[in-house]
Amino acid sequence: MMKKWVLLLLFLSFIVMATSCNKKKPEVVVSEVTTTELTTQVTEEVTEVEPGVPEVDLHLGQAINPLTGLYISEEAAKRRPIGIMINNLKDALPQSGIAQADIIFETMVEGAICRLFAVFQDFDSTKIGPIRSARHYFLDFAFDYDALYVHYGQSPQAQAAIVQLQAPAMNGLSYLDTIMCFQDPERVRPHSTYTSFDGLMAAWDEVDFRKELKPDFVHKFAFS
């Protein structure tokens, strides 16, 4: 009996081993990875450059104002400046035209009186004033800027200095009165005398004074 059980066990073991040997090993599938090379094509953009627009000279026909450094017309820049004696008393206020002056000097004259010396280079005022009389020390301002000196009357010292220094001065209290000056009927003398750009140019034509700046004149200011 025992012998039969041993033989059965051996038989079963043989069957198990045979079955195990017949099993196939699992196949390992290797997937081929296809690498696609991406080619980037760089296209250079060709920018067509249009013909350059010529630069426009914004100051064509202009020149530097020697008193302010601002651009003005060449005609005005070449013209000799004009210095005008302006009344500065309370009864003379408000003055006219001085907003167009490039430089204004305020100086005591006598007592508690002061006057303005307004220097004009580029202007077109139709009413400037009130104009008052000259003082000899204002001539220094005129010479400093090669300016024509405009006044209405003068002190004895100013009269002597104008003659001695041969200063280019236009006195409205002369035959130039009706050419250069006019009276404001709403003002009381001596605060009623005025001039204008046109009147000054007309009077300038009547006198023998140079109208253009000296070619070699050295200005007080230097503008870049």
PDB file of C-alpha atoms in Angstrom:
ATOM      1  CA  MET A   1       0.000   0.000   0.000  1.00  0.00           C
ATOM      2  CA  MET A   2       2.736   2.369   0.934  1.00  0.00           C
ATOM      3  CA  LYS A   3       4.493   1.634  -2.310  1.00  0.00           C
ATOM      4  CA  LYS A   4       1.475   2.782  -4.302  1.00  0.00           C
ATOM      5  CA  TRP A   5       1.380   6.154  -2.514  1.00  0.00           C
ATOM      6  CA  VAL A   6       5.045   6.772  -3.205  1.00  0.00           C
ATOM      7  CA  LEU A   7       4.598   6.002  -6.884  1.00  0.00           C
ATOM      8  CA  LEU A   8       1.594   8.347  -7.064  1.00  0.00           C
ATOM      9  CA  LEU A   9       3.507  11.199  -5.531  1.00  0.00           C
ATOM     10  CA  LEU A  10       6.392  10.712  -7.911  1.00  0.00           C
ATOM     11  CA  PHE A  11       4.008  10.684 -10.834  1.00  0.00           C
ATOM     12  CA  LEU A  12       2.349  13.922  -9.734  1.00  0.00           C
ATOM     13  CA  SER A  13       5.724  15.587  -9.207  1.00  0.00           C
ATOM     14  CA  PHE A  14       6.758  14.624 -12.704  1.00  0.00           C
ATOM     15  CA  ILE A  15       3.582  16.116 -14.200  1.00  0.00           C
ATOM     16  CA  VAL A  16       4.102  19.428 -12.276  1.00  0.00           C
ATOM     17  CA  MET A  17       7.684  19.687 -13.439  1.00  0.00           C
ATOM     18  CA  ALA A  18       6.789  18.962 -17.047  1.00  0.00           C
ATOM     19  CA  THR A  19       4.073  21.588 -16.983  1.00  0.00           C
ATOM     20  CA  SER A  20       6.441  24.141 -15.542  1.00  0.00           C
ATOM     21  CA  CYS A  21       9.025  23.509 -18.200  1.00  0.00           C
ATOM     22  CA  ASN A  22       6.522  23.980 -21.012  1.00  0.00           C
ATOM     23  CA  LYS A  23       5.590  27.552 -19.885  1.00  0.00           C
ATOM     24  CA  LYS A  24       7.049  30.167 -22.188  1.00  0.00           C
ATOM     25  CA  LYS A  25       8.896  33.089 -20.755  1.00  0.00           C
ATOM     26  CA  PRO A  26       7.058  36.353 -21.346  1.00  0.00           C
ATOM     27  CA  GLU A  27       8.436  38.214 -24.286  1.00  0.00           C
ATOM     28  CA  VAL A  28       9.847  41.592 -23.569  1.00  0.00           C
ATOM     29  CA  VAL A  29       8.692  43.936 -26.318  1.00  0.00           C
ATOM     30  CA  VAL A  30      11.062  46.787 -26.879  1.00  0.00           C
ATOM     31  CA  SER A  31       9.258  49.685 -28.440  1.00  0.00           C
ATOM     32  CA  GLU A  32      11.302  51.629 -30.839  1.00  0.00           C
ATOM     33  CA  VAL A  33      11.132  55.280 -30.016  1.00  0.00           C
ATOM     34  CA  THR A  34      11.187  57.344 -33.121  1.00  0.00           C
ATOM     35  CA  THR A  35      12.728  60.725 -32.498  1.00  0.00           C
ATOM     36  CA  THR A  36      11.514  63.337 -34.841  1.00  0.00           C
ATOM     37  CA  GLU A  37      13.989  66.104 -35.237  1.00  0.00           C
ATOM     38  CA  LEU A  38      12.282  69.435 -35.422  1.00  0.00           C
ATOM     39  CA  THR A  39      14.021  71.811 -37.713  1.00  0.00           C
ATOM     40  CA  THR A  40      13.346  75.405 -36.929  1.00  0.00           C
ATOM     41  CA  GLN A  41      13.681  77.565 -39.923  1.00  0.00           C
ATOM     42  CA  VAL A  42      14.597  81.105 -39.000  1.00  0.00           C
ATOM     43  CA  THR A  43      13.473  83.555 -41.545  1.00  0.00           C
ATOM     44  CA  GLU A  44      15.265  86.835 -41.307  1.00  0.00           C
ATOM     45  CA  GLU A  45      12.964  89.709 -41.846  1.00  0.00           C
ATOM     46  CA  VAL A  46      14.411  92.192 -44.228  1.00  0.00           C
ATOM     47  CA  THR A  47      13.296  95.628 -43.266  1.00  0.00           C
ATOM     48  CA  GLU A  48      13.358  97.993 -46.108  1.00  0.00           C
ATOM     49  CA  VAL A  49      14.693 101.330 -44.988  1.00  0.00           C
ATOM     50  CA  GLU A  50      12.816 104.140 -46.585  1.00  0.00           C
ATOM     51  CA  PRO A  51      14.826 107.093 -47.758  1.00  0.00           C
ATOM     52  CA  GLY A  52      15.473 109.340 -44.760  1.00  0.00           C
ATOM     53  CA  VAL A  53      13.298 112.398 -44.369  1.00  0.00           C
ATOM     54  CA  PRO A  54      15.547 115.454 -44.465  1.00  0.00           C
ATOM     55  CA  GLU A  55      15.731 117.345 -41.200  1.00  0.00           C
ATOM     56  CA  VAL A  56      13.719 120.534 -41.204  1.00  0.00           C
ATOM     57  CA  ASP A  57      15.466 123.594 -39.827  1.00  0.00           C
ATOM     58  CA  LEU A  58      12.838 124.974 -37.470  1.00  0.00           C
ATOM     59  CA  HIS A  59      14.815 128.198 -37.094  1.00  0.00           C
ATOM     60  CA  LEU A  60      15.356 128.939 -40.759  1.00  0.00           C
ATOM     61  CA  GLY A  61      15.453 132.695 -41.223  1.00  0.00           C
ATOM     62  CA  GLN A  62      15.951 133.254 -37.497  1.00  0.00           C
ATOM     63  CA  ALA A  63      18.839 134.215 -35.244  1.00  0.00           C
ATOM     64  CA  ILE A  64      19.577 134.405 -31.528  1.00  0.00           C
ATOM     65  CA  ASN A  65      18.359 137.469 -29.680  1.00  0.00           C
ATOM     66  CA  PRO A  66      21.578 138.763 -28.031  1.00  0.00           C
ATOM     67  CA  LEU A  67      19.581 139.996 -25.042  1.00  0.00           C
ATOM     68  CA  THR A  68      17.548 136.861 -24.245  1.00  0.00           C
ATOM     69  CA  GLY A  69      19.044 133.887 -26.104  1.00  0.00           C
ATOM     70  CA  LEU A  70      15.697 133.234 -27.808  1.00  0.00           C
ATOM     71  CA  TYR A  71      15.205 132.860 -31.543  1.00  0.00           C
ATOM     72  CA  ILE A  72      13.859 135.899 -33.353  1.00  0.00           C
ATOM     73  CA  SER A  73      13.884 137.045 -36.965  1.00  0.00           C
ATOM     74  CA  GLU A  74      17.294 137.698 -38.505  1.00  0.00           C
ATOM     75  CA  GLU A  75      16.208 141.257 -39.267  1.00  0.00           C
ATOM     76  CA  ALA A  76      15.366 141.960 -35.623  1.00  0.00           C
ATOM     77  CA  ALA A  77      18.531 140.247 -34.365  1.00  0.00           C
ATOM     78  CA  LYS A  78      20.756 142.402 -36.579  1.00  0.00           C
ATOM     79  CA  ARG A  79      18.992 145.612 -35.632  1.00  0.00           C
ATOM     80  CA  ARG A  80      20.463 147.834 -32.987  1.00  0.00           C
ATOM     81  CA  PRO A  81      18.415 147.657 -29.768  1.00  0.00           C
ATOM     82  CA  ILE A  82      16.448 150.653 -28.547  1.00  0.00           C
ATOM     83  CA  GLY A  83      16.554 151.865 -24.949  1.00  0.00           C
ATOM     84  CA  ILE A  84      13.595 153.979 -23.832  1.00  0.00           C
ATOM     85  CA  MET A  85      13.192 156.083 -20.698  1.00  0.00           C
ATOM     86  CA  ILE A  86       9.917 155.050 -19.018  1.00  0.00           C
ATOM     87  CA  ASN A  87       8.042 156.918 -16.319  1.00  0.00           C
ATOM     88  CA  ASN A  88       7.675 154.905 -13.114  1.00  0.00           C
ATOM     89  CA  LEU A  89       5.663 157.251 -10.899  1.00  0.00           C
ATOM     90  CA  LYS A  90       2.343 156.197  -9.442  1.00  0.00           C
ATOM     91  CA  ASP A  91       0.499 158.638 -11.710  1.00  0.00           C
ATOM     92  CA  ALA A  92       2.089 156.954 -14.739  1.00  0.00           C
ATOM     93  CA  LEU A  93       0.833 153.485 -13.923  1.00  0.00           C
ATOM     94  CA  PRO A  94       0.047 151.234 -15.603  1.00  0.00           C
ATOM     95  CA  GLN A  95       2.803 151.554 -18.177  1.00  0.00           C
ATOM     96  CA  SER A  96       2.312 150.298 -21.716  1.00  0.00           C
ATOM     97  CA  GLY A  97       4.460 148.118 -23.948  1.00  0.00           C
ATOM     98  CA  ILE A  98       7.144 147.247 -21.408  1.00  0.00           C
ATOM     99  CA  ALA A  99       6.098 143.581 -21.442  1.00  0.00           C
ATOM    100  CA  GLN A 100       7.919 143.338 -24.782  1.00  0.00           C
ATOM    101  CA  ALA A 101      11.151 144.768 -23.388  1.00  0.00           C
ATOM    102  CA  ASP A 102      14.050 142.301 -23.228  1.00  0.00           C
ATOM    103  CA  ILE A 103      15.788 144.051 -20.322  1.00  0.00           C
ATOM    104  CA  ILE A 104      14.501 146.663 -17.854  1.00  0.00           C
ATOM    105  CA  PHE A 105      16.699 148.692 -15.514  1.00  0.00           C
ATOM    106  CA  GLU A 106      15.115 150.570 -12.610  1.00  0.00           C
ATOM    107  CA  THR A 107      17.253 153.399 -11.249  1.00  0.00           C
ATOM    108  CA  MET A 108      16.780 156.309  -8.884  1.00  0.00           C
ATOM    109  CA  VAL A 109      16.958 159.735 -10.482  1.00  0.00           C
ATOM    110  CA  GLU A 110      16.462 162.414  -7.860  1.00  0.00           C
ATOM    111  CA  GLY A 111      14.605 162.595  -4.600  1.00  0.00           C
ATOM    112  CA  ALA A 112      12.227 159.654  -4.335  1.00  0.00           C
ATOM    113  CA  ILE A 113      11.774 159.399  -8.090  1.00  0.00           C
ATOM    114  CA  CYS A 114      12.886 156.382 -10.063  1.00  0.00           C
ATOM    115  CA  ARG A 115      12.747 155.685 -13.777  1.00  0.00           C
ATOM    116  CA  LEU A 116      12.921 152.646 -16.005  1.00  0.00           C
ATOM    117  CA  PHE A 117      15.275 152.147 -18.891  1.00  0.00           C
ATOM    118  CA  ALA A 118      13.634 149.491 -21.083  1.00  0.00           C
ATOM    119  CA  VAL A 119      15.788 147.870 -23.772  1.00  0.00           C
ATOM    120  CA  PHE A 120      13.944 146.451 -26.794  1.00  0.00           C
ATOM    121  CA  GLN A 121      15.377 144.139 -29.442  1.00  0.00           C
ATOM    122  CA  ASP A 122      12.391 142.308 -30.882  1.00  0.00           C
ATOM    123  CA  PHE A 123       9.081 144.142 -30.486  1.00  0.00           C
ATOM    124  CA  ASP A 124       6.093 145.518 -32.356  1.00  0.00           C
ATOM    125  CA  SER A 125       4.252 147.462 -29.664  1.00  0.00           C
ATOM    126  CA  THR A 126       1.766 150.089 -30.764  1.00  0.00           C
ATOM    127  CA  LYS A 127       1.996 151.940 -27.434  1.00  0.00           C
ATOM    128  CA  ILE A 128       5.107 152.284 -25.271  1.00  0.00           C
ATOM    129  CA  GLY A 129       5.408 154.633 -22.322  1.00  0.00           C
ATOM    130  CA  PRO A 130       4.860 157.036 -20.788  1.00  0.00           C
ATOM    131  CA  ILE A 131       8.250 158.362 -21.995  1.00  0.00           C
ATOM    132  CA  ARG A 132      10.194 160.685 -19.729  1.00  0.00           C
ATOM    133  CA  SER A 133      13.363 162.761 -19.743  1.00  0.00           C
ATOM    134  CA  ALA A 134      16.953 161.531 -19.918  1.00  0.00           C
ATOM    135  CA  ARG A 135      19.564 161.380 -17.188  1.00  0.00           C
ATOM    136  CA  HIS A 136      23.258 161.200 -18.006  1.00  0.00           C
ATOM    137  CA  TYR A 137      23.951 157.986 -16.051  1.00  0.00           C
ATOM    138  CA  PHE A 138      21.406 156.055 -18.121  1.00  0.00           C
ATOM    139  CA  LEU A 139      23.711 156.513 -21.078  1.00  0.00           C
ATOM    140  CA  ASP A 140      25.955 153.832 -19.580  1.00  0.00           C
ATOM    141  CA  PHE A 141      23.170 151.296 -20.061  1.00  0.00           C
ATOM    142  CA  ALA A 142      22.727 152.382 -23.661  1.00  0.00           C
ATOM    143  CA  PHE A 143      26.439 152.039 -24.446  1.00  0.00           C
ATOM    144  CA  ASP A 144      26.573 148.643 -22.723  1.00  0.00           C
ATOM    145  CA  TYR A 145      24.127 147.260 -25.300  1.00  0.00           C
ATOM    146  CA  ASP A 146      24.989 149.471 -28.290  1.00  0.00           C
ATOM    147  CA  ALA A 147      21.450 150.828 -27.978  1.00  0.00           C
ATOM    148  CA  LEU A 148      19.749 153.858 -29.433  1.00  0.00           C
ATOM    149  CA  TYR A 149      18.674 156.115 -26.534  1.00  0.00           C
ATOM    150  CA  VAL A 150      15.070 157.381 -26.695  1.00  0.00           C
ATOM    151  CA  HIS A 151      13.763 160.020 -24.288  1.00  0.00           C
ATOM    152  CA  TYR A 152      11.424 163.013 -23.981  1.00  0.00           C
ATOM    153  CA  GLY A 153      13.461 165.942 -22.711  1.00  0.00           C
ATOM    154  CA  GLN A 154      16.628 165.760 -20.623  1.00  0.00           C
ATOM    155  CA  SER A 155      18.459 167.172 -17.644  1.00  0.00           C
ATOM    156  CA  PRO A 156      21.282 169.706 -18.308  1.00  0.00           C
ATOM    157  CA  GLN A 157      23.836 167.019 -17.410  1.00  0.00           C
ATOM    158  CA  ALA A 158      22.261 164.535 -19.804  1.00  0.00           C
ATOM    159  CA  GLN A 159      22.215 167.110 -22.598  1.00  0.00           C
ATOM    160  CA  ALA A 160      25.917 167.846 -22.076  1.00  0.00           C
ATOM    161  CA  ALA A 161      26.826 164.141 -21.917  1.00  0.00           C
ATOM    162  CA  ILE A 162      24.874 163.334 -25.105  1.00  0.00           C
ATOM    163  CA  VAL A 163      26.779 166.034 -26.969  1.00  0.00           C
ATOM    164  CA  GLN A 164      30.173 165.240 -25.457  1.00  0.00           C
ATOM    165  CA  LEU A 165      29.888 161.463 -25.955  1.00  0.00           C
ATOM    166  CA  GLN A 166      28.100 161.801 -29.292  1.00  0.00           C
ATOM    167  CA  ALA A 167      25.519 159.393 -27.972  1.00  0.00           C
ATOM    168  CA  PRO A 168      22.892 158.176 -30.458  1.00  0.00           C
ATOM    169  CA  ALA A 169      19.833 159.709 -28.815  1.00  0.00           C
ATOM    170  CA  MET A 170      16.380 160.570 -30.152  1.00  0.00           C
ATOM    171  CA  ASN A 171      14.654 163.286 -28.147  1.00  0.00           C
ATOM    172  CA  GLY A 172      10.903 163.383 -28.557  1.00  0.00           C
ATOM    173  CA  LEU A 173      10.852 166.927 -27.234  1.00  0.00           C
ATOM    174  CA  SER A 174      12.083 168.189 -30.609  1.00  0.00           C
ATOM    175  CA  TYR A 175      11.065 168.169 -34.253  1.00  0.00           C
ATOM    176  CA  LEU A 176      10.731 164.382 -33.856  1.00  0.00           C
ATOM    177  CA  ASP A 177       7.738 164.826 -31.552  1.00  0.00           C
ATOM    178  CA  THR A 178       5.026 164.495 -34.193  1.00  0.00           C
ATOM    179  CA  ILE A 179       6.926 161.672 -35.933  1.00  0.00           C
ATOM    180  CA  MET A 180       7.834 159.550 -32.934  1.00  0.00           C
ATOM    181  CA  CYS A 181       5.358 160.454 -30.186  1.00  0.00           C
ATOM    182  CA  PHE A 182       1.669 160.810 -29.477  1.00  0.00           C
ATOM    183  CA  GLN A 183      -0.399 161.934 -26.505  1.00  0.00           C
ATOM    184  CA  ASP A 184      -2.857 159.795 -24.579  1.00  0.00           C
ATOM    185  CA  PRO A 185      -5.873 162.058 -23.950  1.00  0.00           C
ATOM    186  CA  GLU A 186      -6.823 160.044 -20.873  1.00  0.00           C
ATOM    187  CA  ARG A 187      -3.515 160.870 -19.166  1.00  0.00           C
ATOM    188  CA  VAL A 188      -2.371 164.177 -17.693  1.00  0.00           C
ATOM    189  CA  ARG A 189       0.999 165.666 -18.700  1.00  0.00           C
ATOM    190  CA  PRO A 190       3.807 164.838 -18.122  1.00  0.00           C
ATOM    191  CA  HIS A 191       2.515 161.257 -17.932  1.00  0.00           C
ATOM    192  CA  SER A 192       0.793 161.229 -21.301  1.00  0.00           C
ATOM    193  CA  THR A 193       3.568 160.897 -23.917  1.00  0.00           C
ATOM    194  CA  TYR A 194       3.925 157.568 -25.722  1.00  0.00           C
ATOM    195  CA  THR A 195       5.690 156.103 -28.704  1.00  0.00           C
ATOM    196  CA  SER A 196       5.328 152.986 -30.849  1.00  0.00           C
ATOM    197  CA  PHE A 197       7.418 150.657 -32.966  1.00  0.00           C
ATOM    198  CA  ASP A 198       6.295 152.348 -36.176  1.00  0.00           C
ATOM    199  CA  GLY A 199       6.903 155.813 -34.730  1.00  0.00           C
ATOM    200  CA  LEU A 200      10.407 154.858 -33.619  1.00  0.00           C
ATOM    201  CA  MET A 201      11.294 153.400 -37.027  1.00  0.00           C
ATOM    202  CA  ALA A 202       9.972 156.524 -38.769  1.00  0.00           C
ATOM    203  CA  ALA A 203      12.000 158.830 -36.490  1.00  0.00           C
ATOM    204  CA  TRP A 204      15.076 156.652 -36.967  1.00  0.00           C
ATOM    205  CA  ASP A 205      14.821 157.268 -40.683  1.00  0.00           C
ATOM    206  CA  GLU A 206      15.033 160.996 -39.972  1.00  0.00           C
ATOM    207  CA  VAL A 207      18.294 160.896 -38.024  1.00  0.00           C
ATOM    208  CA  ASP A 208      21.786 159.875 -39.021  1.00  0.00           C
ATOM    209  CA  PHE A 209      22.273 157.003 -36.591  1.00  0.00           C
ATOM    210  CA  ARG A 210      23.500 153.527 -37.386  1.00  0.00           C
ATOM    211  CA  LYS A 211      20.662 150.993 -37.413  1.00  0.00           C
ATOM    212  CA  GLU A 212      22.637 147.776 -37.241  1.00  0.00           C
ATOM    213  CA  LEU A 213      24.708 146.378 -34.401  1.00  0.00           C
ATOM    214  CA  LYS A 214      28.455 146.849 -34.603  1.00  0.00           C
ATOM    215  CA  PRO A 215      29.925 143.789 -36.343  1.00  0.00           C
ATOM    216  CA  ASP A 216      32.552 143.370 -33.623  1.00  0.00           C
ATOM    217  CA  PHE A 217      30.315 144.329 -30.697  1.00  0.00           C
ATOM    218  CA  VAL A 218      30.841 142.113 -27.629  1.00  0.00           C
ATOM    219  CA  HIS A 219      27.513 141.425 -25.958  1.00  0.00           C
ATOM    220  CA  LYS A 220      27.053 141.307 -22.215  1.00  0.00           C
ATOM    221  CA  PHE A 221      25.518 137.843 -22.420  1.00  0.00           C
ATOM    222  CA  ALA A 222      26.800 134.646 -24.025  1.00  0.00           C
ATOM    223  CA  PHE A 223      24.168 132.115 -25.083  1.00  0.00           C
ATOM    224  CA  SER A 224      24.967 128.624 -26.371  1.00  0.00           C
TER     225      SER A 224
END
